[in-house]
Tab-separated table of C-alpha atoms and ligand atoms in Angstrom:
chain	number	residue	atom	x	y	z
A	893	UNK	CA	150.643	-148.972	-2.491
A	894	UNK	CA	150.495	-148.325	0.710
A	895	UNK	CA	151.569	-145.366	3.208
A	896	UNK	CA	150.497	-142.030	3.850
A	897	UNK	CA	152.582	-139.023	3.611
A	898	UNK	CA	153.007	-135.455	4.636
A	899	UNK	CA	154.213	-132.772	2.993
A	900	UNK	CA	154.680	-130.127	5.532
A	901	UNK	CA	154.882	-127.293	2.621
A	902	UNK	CA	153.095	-126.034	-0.573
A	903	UNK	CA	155.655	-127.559	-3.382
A	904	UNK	CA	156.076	-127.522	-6.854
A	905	UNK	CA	153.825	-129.973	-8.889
A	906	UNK	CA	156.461	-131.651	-10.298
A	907	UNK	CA	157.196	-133.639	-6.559
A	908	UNK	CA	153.472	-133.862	-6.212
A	909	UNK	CA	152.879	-135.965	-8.867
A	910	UNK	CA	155.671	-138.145	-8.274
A	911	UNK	CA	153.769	-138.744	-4.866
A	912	UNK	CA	150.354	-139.514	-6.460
A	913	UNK	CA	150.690	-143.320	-5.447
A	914	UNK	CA	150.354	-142.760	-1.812
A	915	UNK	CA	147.518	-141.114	0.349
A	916	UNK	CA	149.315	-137.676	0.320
A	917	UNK	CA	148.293	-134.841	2.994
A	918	UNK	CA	150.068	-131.400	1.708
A	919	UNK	CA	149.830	-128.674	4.697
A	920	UNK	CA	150.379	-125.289	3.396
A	921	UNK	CA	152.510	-122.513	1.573
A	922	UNK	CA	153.507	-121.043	5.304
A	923	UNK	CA	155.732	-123.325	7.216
A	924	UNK	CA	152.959	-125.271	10.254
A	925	UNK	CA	153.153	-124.045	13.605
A	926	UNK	CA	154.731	-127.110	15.620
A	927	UNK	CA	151.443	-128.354	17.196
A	928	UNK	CA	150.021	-128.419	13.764
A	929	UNK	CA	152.965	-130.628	12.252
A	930	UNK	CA	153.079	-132.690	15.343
A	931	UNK	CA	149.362	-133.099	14.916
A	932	UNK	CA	149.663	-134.165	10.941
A	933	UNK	CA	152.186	-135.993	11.072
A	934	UNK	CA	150.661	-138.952	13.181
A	935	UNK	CA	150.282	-142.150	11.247
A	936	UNK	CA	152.955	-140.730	8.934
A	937	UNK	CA	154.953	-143.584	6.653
A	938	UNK	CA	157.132	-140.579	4.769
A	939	UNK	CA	157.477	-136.644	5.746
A	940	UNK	CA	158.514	-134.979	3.186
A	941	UNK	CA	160.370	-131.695	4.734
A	942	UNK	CA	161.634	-128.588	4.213
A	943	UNK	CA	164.232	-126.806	6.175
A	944	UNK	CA	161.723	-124.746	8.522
A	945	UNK	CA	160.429	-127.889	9.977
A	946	UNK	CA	162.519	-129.079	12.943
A	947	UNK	CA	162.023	-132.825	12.382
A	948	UNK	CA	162.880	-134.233	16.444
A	949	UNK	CA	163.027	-137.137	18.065
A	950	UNK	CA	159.168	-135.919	19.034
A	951	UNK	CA	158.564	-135.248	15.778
A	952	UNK	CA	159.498	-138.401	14.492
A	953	UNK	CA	157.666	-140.236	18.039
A	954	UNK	CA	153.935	-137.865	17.074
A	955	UNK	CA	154.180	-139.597	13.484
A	956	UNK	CA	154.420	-143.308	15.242
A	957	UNK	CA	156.194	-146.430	14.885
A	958	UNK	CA	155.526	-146.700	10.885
A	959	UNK	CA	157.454	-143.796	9.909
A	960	UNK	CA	160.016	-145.074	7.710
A	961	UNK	CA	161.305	-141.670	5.908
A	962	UNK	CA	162.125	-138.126	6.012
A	963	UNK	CA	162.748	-136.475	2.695
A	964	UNK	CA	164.251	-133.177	3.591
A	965	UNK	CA	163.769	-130.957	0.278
A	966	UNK	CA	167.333	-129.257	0.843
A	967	UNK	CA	171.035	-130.296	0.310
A	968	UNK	CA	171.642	-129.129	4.549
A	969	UNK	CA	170.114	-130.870	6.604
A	970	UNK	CA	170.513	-129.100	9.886
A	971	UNK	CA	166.337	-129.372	10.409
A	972	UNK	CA	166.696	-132.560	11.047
A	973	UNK	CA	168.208	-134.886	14.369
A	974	UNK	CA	169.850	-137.623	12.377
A	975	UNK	CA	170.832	-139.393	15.482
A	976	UNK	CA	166.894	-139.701	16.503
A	977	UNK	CA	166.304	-141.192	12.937
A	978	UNK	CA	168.420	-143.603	13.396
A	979	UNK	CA	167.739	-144.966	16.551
A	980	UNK	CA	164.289	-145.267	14.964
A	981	UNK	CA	165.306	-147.258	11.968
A	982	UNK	CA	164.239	-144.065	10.281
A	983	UNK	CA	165.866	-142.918	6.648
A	984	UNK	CA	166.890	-139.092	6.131
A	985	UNK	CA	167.357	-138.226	2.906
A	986	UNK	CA	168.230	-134.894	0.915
A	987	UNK	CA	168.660	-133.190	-2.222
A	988	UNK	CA	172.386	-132.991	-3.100
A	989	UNK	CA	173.881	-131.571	-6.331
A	990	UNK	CA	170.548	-130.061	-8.428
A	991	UNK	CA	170.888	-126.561	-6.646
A	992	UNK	CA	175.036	-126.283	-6.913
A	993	UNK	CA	174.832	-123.877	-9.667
A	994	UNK	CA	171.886	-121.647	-8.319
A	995	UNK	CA	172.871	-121.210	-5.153
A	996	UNK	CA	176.614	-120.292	-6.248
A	997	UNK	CA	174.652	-117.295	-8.595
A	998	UNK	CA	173.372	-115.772	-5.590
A	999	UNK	CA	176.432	-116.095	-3.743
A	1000	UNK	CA	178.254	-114.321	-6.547
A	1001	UNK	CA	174.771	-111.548	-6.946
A	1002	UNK	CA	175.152	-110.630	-3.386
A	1003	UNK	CA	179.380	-110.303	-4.323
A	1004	UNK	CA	179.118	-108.126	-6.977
A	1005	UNK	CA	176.088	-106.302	-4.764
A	1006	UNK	CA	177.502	-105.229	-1.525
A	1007	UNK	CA	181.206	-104.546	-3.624
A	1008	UNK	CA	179.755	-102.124	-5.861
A	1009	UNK	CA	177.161	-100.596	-3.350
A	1010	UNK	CA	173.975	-101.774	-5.832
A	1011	UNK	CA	171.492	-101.816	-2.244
A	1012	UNK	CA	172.364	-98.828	-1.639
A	1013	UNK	CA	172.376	-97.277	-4.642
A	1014	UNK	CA	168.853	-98.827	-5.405
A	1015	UNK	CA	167.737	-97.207	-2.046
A	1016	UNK	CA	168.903	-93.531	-2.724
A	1017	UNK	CA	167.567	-93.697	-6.501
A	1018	UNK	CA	163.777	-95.289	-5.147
A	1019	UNK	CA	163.474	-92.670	-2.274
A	1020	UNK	CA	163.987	-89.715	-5.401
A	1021	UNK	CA	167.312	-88.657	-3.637
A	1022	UNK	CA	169.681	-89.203	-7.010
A	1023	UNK	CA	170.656	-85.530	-7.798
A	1024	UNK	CA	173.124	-86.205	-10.201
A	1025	UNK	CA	176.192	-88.198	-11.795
A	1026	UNK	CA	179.171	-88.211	-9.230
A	1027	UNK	CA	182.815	-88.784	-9.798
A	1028	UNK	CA	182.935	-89.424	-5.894
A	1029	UNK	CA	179.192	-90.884	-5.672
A	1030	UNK	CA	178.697	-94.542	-4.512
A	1031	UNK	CA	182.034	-96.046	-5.039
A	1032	UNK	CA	182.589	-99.901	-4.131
A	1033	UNK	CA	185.340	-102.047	-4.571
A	1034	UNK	CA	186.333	-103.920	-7.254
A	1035	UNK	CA	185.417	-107.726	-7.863
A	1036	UNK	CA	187.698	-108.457	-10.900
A	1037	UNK	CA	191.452	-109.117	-10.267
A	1038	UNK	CA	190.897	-109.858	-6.268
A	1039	UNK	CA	191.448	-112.893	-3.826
A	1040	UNK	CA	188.116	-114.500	-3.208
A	1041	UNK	CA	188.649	-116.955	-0.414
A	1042	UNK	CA	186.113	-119.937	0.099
A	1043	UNK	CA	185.154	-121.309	3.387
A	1044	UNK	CA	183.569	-124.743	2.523
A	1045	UNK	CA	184.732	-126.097	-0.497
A	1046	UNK	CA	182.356	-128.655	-1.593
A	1047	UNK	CA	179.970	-128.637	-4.280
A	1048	UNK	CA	178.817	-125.286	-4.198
A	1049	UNK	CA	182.013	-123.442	-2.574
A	1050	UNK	CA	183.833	-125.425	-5.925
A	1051	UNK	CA	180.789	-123.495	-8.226
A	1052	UNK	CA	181.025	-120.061	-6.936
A	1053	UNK	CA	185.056	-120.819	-7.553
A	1054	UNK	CA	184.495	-121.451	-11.091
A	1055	UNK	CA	182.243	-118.114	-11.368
A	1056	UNK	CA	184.927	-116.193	-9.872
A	1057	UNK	CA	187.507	-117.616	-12.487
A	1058	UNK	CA	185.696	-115.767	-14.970
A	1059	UNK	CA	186.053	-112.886	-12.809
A	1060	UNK	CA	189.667	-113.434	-12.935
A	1061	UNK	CA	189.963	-113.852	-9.464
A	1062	UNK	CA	192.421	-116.072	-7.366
A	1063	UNK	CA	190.933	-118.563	-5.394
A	1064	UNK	CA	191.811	-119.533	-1.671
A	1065	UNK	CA	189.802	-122.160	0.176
A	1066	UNK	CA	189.838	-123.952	3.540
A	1067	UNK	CA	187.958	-126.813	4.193
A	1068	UNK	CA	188.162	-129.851	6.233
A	1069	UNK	CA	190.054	-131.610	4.318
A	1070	UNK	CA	192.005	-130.723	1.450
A	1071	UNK	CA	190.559	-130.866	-2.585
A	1072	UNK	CA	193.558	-131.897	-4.418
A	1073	UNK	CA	191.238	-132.394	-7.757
A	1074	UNK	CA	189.385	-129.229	-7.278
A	1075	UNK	CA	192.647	-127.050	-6.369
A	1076	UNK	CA	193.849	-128.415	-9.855
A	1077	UNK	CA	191.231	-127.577	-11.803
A	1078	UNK	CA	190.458	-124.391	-10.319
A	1079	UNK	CA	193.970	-123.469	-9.756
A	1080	UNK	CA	192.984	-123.205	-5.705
A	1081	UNK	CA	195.427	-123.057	-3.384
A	1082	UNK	CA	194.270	-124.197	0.250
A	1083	UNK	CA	194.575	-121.803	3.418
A	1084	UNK	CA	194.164	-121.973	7.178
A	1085	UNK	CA	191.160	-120.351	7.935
A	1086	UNK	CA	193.049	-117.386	10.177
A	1087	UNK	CA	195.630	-116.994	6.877
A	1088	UNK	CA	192.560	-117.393	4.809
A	1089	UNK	CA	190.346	-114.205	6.544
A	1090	UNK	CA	193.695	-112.601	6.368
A	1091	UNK	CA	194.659	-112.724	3.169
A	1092	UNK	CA	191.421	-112.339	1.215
A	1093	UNK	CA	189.483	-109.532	-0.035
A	1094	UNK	CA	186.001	-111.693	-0.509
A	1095	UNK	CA	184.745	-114.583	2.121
A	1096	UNK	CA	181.952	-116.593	0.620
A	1097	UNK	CA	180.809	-118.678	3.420
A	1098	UNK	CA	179.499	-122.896	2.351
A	1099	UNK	CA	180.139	-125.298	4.947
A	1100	UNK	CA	177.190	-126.699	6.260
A	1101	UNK	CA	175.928	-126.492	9.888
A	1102	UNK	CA	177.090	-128.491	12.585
A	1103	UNK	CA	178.396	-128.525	16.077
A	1104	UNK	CA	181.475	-127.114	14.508
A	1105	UNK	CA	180.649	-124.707	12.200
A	1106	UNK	CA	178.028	-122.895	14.512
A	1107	UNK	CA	179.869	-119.538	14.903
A	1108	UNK	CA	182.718	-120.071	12.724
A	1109	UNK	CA	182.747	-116.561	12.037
A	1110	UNK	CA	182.167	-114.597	14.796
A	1111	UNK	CA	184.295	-111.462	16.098
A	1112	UNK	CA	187.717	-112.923	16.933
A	1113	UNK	CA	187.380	-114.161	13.147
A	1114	UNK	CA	185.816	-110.905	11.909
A	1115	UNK	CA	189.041	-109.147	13.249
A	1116	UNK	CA	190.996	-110.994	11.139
A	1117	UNK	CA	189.633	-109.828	7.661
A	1118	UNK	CA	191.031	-106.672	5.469
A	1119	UNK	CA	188.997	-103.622	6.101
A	1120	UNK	CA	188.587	-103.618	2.534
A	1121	UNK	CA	187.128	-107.037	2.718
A	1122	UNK	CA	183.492	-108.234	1.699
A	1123	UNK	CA	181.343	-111.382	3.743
A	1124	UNK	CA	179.155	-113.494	1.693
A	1125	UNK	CA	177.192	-116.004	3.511
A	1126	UNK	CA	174.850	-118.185	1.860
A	1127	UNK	CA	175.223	-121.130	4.141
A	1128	UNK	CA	173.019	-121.377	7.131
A	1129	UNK	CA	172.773	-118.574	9.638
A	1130	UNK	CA	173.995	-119.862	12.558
A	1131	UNK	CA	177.520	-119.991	11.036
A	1132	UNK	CA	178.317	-116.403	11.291
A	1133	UNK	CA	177.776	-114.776	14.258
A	1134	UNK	CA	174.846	-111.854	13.374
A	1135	UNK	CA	175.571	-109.457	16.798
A	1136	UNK	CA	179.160	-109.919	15.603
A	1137	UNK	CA	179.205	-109.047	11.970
A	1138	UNK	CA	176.790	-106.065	12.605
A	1139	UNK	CA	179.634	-104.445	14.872
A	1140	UNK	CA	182.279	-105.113	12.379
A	1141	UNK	CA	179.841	-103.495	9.805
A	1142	UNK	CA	178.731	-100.258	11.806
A	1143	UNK	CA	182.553	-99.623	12.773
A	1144	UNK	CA	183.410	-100.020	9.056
A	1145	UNK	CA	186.105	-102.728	10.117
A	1146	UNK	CA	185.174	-104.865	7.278
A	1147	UNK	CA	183.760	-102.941	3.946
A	1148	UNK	CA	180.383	-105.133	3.199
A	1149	UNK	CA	178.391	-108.253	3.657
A	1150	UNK	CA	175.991	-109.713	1.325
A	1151	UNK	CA	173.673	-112.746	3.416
A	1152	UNK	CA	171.533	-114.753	2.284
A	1153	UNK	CA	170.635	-116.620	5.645
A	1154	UNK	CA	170.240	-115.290	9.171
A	1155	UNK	CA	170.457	-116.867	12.719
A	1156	UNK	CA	166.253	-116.828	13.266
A	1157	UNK	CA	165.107	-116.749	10.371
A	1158	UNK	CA	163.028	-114.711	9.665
A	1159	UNK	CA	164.185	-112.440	11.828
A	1160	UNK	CA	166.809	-110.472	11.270
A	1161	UNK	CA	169.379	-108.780	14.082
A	1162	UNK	CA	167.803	-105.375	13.807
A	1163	UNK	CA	171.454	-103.773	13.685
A	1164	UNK	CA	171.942	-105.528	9.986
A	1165	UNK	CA	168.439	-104.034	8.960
A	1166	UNK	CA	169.878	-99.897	9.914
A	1167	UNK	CA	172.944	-100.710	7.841
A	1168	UNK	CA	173.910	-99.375	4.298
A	1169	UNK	CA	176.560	-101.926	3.812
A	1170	UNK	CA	175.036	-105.192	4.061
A	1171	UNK	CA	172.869	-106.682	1.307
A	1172	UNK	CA	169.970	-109.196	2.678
A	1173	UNK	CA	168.103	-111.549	0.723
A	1174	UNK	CA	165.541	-113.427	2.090
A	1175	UNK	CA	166.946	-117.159	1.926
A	1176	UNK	CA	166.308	-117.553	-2.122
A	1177	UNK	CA	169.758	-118.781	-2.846
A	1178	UNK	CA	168.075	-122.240	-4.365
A	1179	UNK	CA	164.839	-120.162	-5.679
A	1180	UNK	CA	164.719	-120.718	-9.028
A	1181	UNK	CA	161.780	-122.307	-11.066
A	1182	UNK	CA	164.172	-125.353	-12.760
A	1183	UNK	CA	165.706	-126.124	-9.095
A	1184	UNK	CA	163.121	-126.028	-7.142
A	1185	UNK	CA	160.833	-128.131	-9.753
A	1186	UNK	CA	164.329	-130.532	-9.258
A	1187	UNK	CA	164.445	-130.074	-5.697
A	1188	UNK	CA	161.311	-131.470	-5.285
A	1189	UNK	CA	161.516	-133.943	-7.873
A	1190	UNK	CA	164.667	-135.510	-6.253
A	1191	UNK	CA	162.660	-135.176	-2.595
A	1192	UNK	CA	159.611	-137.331	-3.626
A	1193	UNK	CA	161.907	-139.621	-5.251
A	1194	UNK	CA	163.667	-140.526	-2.336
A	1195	UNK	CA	160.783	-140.494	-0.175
A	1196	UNK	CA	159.342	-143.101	-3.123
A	1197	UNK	CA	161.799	-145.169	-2.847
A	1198	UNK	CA	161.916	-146.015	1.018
A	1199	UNK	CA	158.409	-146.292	1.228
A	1200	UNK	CA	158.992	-149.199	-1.616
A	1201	UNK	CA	161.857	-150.905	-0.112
A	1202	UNK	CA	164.288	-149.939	-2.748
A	1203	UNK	CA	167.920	-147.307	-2.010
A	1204	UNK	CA	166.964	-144.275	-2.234
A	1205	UNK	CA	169.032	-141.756	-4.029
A	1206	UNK	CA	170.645	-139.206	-1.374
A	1207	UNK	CA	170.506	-141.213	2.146
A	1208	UNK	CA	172.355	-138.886	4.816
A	1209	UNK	CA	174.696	-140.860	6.138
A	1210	UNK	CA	176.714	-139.481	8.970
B	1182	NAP	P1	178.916	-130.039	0.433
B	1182	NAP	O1	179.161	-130.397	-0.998
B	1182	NAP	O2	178.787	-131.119	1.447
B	1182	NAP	O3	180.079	-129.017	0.862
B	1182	NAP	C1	180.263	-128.597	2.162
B	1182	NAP	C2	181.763	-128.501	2.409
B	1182	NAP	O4	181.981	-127.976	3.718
B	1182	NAP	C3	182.485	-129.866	2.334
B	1182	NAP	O5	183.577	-129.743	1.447
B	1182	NAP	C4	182.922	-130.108	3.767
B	1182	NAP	O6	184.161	-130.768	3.874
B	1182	NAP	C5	183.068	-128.694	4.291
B	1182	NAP	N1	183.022	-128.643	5.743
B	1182	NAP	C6	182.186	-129.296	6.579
B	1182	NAP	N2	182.468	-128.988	7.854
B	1182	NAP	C7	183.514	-128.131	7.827
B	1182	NAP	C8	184.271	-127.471	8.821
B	1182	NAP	N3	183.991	-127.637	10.123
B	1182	NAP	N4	185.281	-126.660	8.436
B	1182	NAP	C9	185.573	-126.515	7.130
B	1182	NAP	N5	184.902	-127.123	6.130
B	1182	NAP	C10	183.873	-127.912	6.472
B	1182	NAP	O7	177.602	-129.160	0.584
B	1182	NAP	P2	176.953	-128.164	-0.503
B	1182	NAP	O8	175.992	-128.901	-1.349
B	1182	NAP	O9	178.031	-127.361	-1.145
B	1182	NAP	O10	176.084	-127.227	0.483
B	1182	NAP	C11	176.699	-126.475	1.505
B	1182	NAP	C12	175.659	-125.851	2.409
B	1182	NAP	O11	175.038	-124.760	1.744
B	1182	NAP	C13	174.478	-126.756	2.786
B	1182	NAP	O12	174.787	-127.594	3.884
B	1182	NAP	C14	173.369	-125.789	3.100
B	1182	NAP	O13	173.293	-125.531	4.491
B	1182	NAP	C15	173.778	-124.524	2.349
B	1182	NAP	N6	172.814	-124.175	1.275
B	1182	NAP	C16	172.132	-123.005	1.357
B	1182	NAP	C17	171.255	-122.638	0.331
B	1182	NAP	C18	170.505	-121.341	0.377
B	1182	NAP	O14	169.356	-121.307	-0.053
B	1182	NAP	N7	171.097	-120.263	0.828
B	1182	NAP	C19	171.070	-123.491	-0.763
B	1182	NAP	C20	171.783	-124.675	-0.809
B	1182	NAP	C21	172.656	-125.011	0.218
B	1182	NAP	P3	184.361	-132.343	3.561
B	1182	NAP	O15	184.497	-132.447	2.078
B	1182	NAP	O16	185.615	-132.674	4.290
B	1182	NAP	O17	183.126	-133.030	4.070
């Protein structure tokens, strides 16, 4: 068969050996400098990608005229110029659906985390500063009982909902458009997104990025929220405002933030790194052995498919 593909990252076996049919270059575990990608990508029939590759118009022009495929290994897509591929006659695909339920258990870790202080608390006990039992020592706020408002509701926003029911929280969401199904079955009810920051006491954060989401919550929307109020974002950085929500944090105008995904990754806005009440994981919110093993399953399937002129499974069609 023929075509030659990169994989720009060290992946799981499992996507490698769907891929053993074509002449398969994999780069490494770190993510390539851009000369190096735009140097191994030439000749390219398939890329598959991961969301630190920015995959250009020039990316797309250094692998040639027989690309046919980019297989991003990630439900956002963000990394890639859509548009460009287009033009080109090139495919963009994704992986939709296999990460729903990890990702919504990290939303929900860094929850419960930054409510009841657990950073912190793991901080004080490692540096040999825990003294004793406190009736007034590290108290949070509670999870159970409260209004958990969801900004994104789609297929992750739906499966931290359905977490939180458990909790037996109450559920507001705004979206784009409304979820009549989902606001039946998880007894949602759906909110303006000023009402929304208003009203709840957690704001888990799952729209994707785009033109219109870049910023969504910065500090005119910070304002808004209950000083009592937690920030989850698990999204993509670029949707909360970083310089923002570190302000709002230092001046104690919200209570905590748990984030899973920062603006420049991997940097992170050295304001949220002095702070006791933010959680920060380093972007794992899919890292899990079963989803990533199905992450890049699902990748090199697509990828497989284009390059042998069938419908792939998850084209990105915007
Ligand atoms: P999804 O099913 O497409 O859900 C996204 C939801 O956001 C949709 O319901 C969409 O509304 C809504 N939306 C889009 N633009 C909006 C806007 N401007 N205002 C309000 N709502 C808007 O996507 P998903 O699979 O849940 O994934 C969501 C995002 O999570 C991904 O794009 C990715 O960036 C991120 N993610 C991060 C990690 C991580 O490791 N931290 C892992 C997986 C995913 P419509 O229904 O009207 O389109």
């Amino acid at each position: 068969m023929p075509g030659k593909v990169l994989v720009t990252r060290e992946i799981p076996e499992a996507g490698l050996r769907i891929l053993e049919p074509f002449d398969v270059t994999v780069m490494h575990e770190r993510p390539p400098e851009r000369g190096e990608l735009l140097d191994a990508v030439r000749g390219a029939s398939g890329v598959l990608s991961t969301a630190t590759e920015t995959m250009d118009g020039e990316a797309m022009d250094a692998a040639g005229e027989g690309l046919r495929v980019i297989a991003n290994m990630a439900v956002g897509y963000d990394n890639v110029d859509v548009a460009a591929a287009t033009e080109r006659g090139v495919v963009v695909t994704n992986t939709p659906g296999v990460l729903d339920e990890t990702t919504a258990d990290v939303a929900f870790m860094l929850l419960l985390a930054a409510a009841r202080r657990l950073g912190e608390g793991e901080r004080l006990l490692r540096a040999g500063s825990w003294e004793w039992w406190g009736p007034k020592q590290l108290m949070g706020r509670d999870v159970w009982g409260k209004q958990l408002g969801i900004v994104g509701f789609g297929r992750i926003g739906q499966s931290v909902a359905r977490r939180a029911r458990g909790f037996g929280m109450q559920i507001l969401y705004h979206n784009r458009s409304r979820k009549e199904e989902a606001e039946q079955e998880l007894g949602a009810r759906y909110l303006e997104l000023d009402e929304l920051l208003e009203t709840a006491d957690f704001v888990s954060i799952h729209t994707p990025l785009t033109d219109e989401t870049s910023h969504l919550i910065g500090a005119a929307e910070l304002a808004k929220m209950k000083p009592e109020a937690v920030l989850v974002n698990t999204s993509r950085g670029p949707v909360v405002d970083e310089a923002a929500l570190g302000d709002a944090l230092a001046e104690d105008r919200i209570f905590a933030a748990g984030l899973d995904v920062y603006e420049e990754e991997p940097t992170v806005h050295p304001k949220l790194l002095e702070l006791e009440n933010v959680v920060l994981a380093p972007h794992i919110g899919s890292a899990s052995v079963e989803t990533r093993d199905r992450m890049a399953v699902l990748a090199a399937e697509n990828l497989a498919a284009v390059l042998r002129g069938e419908q792939p499974e998850n084209p990105v069609d915007e």
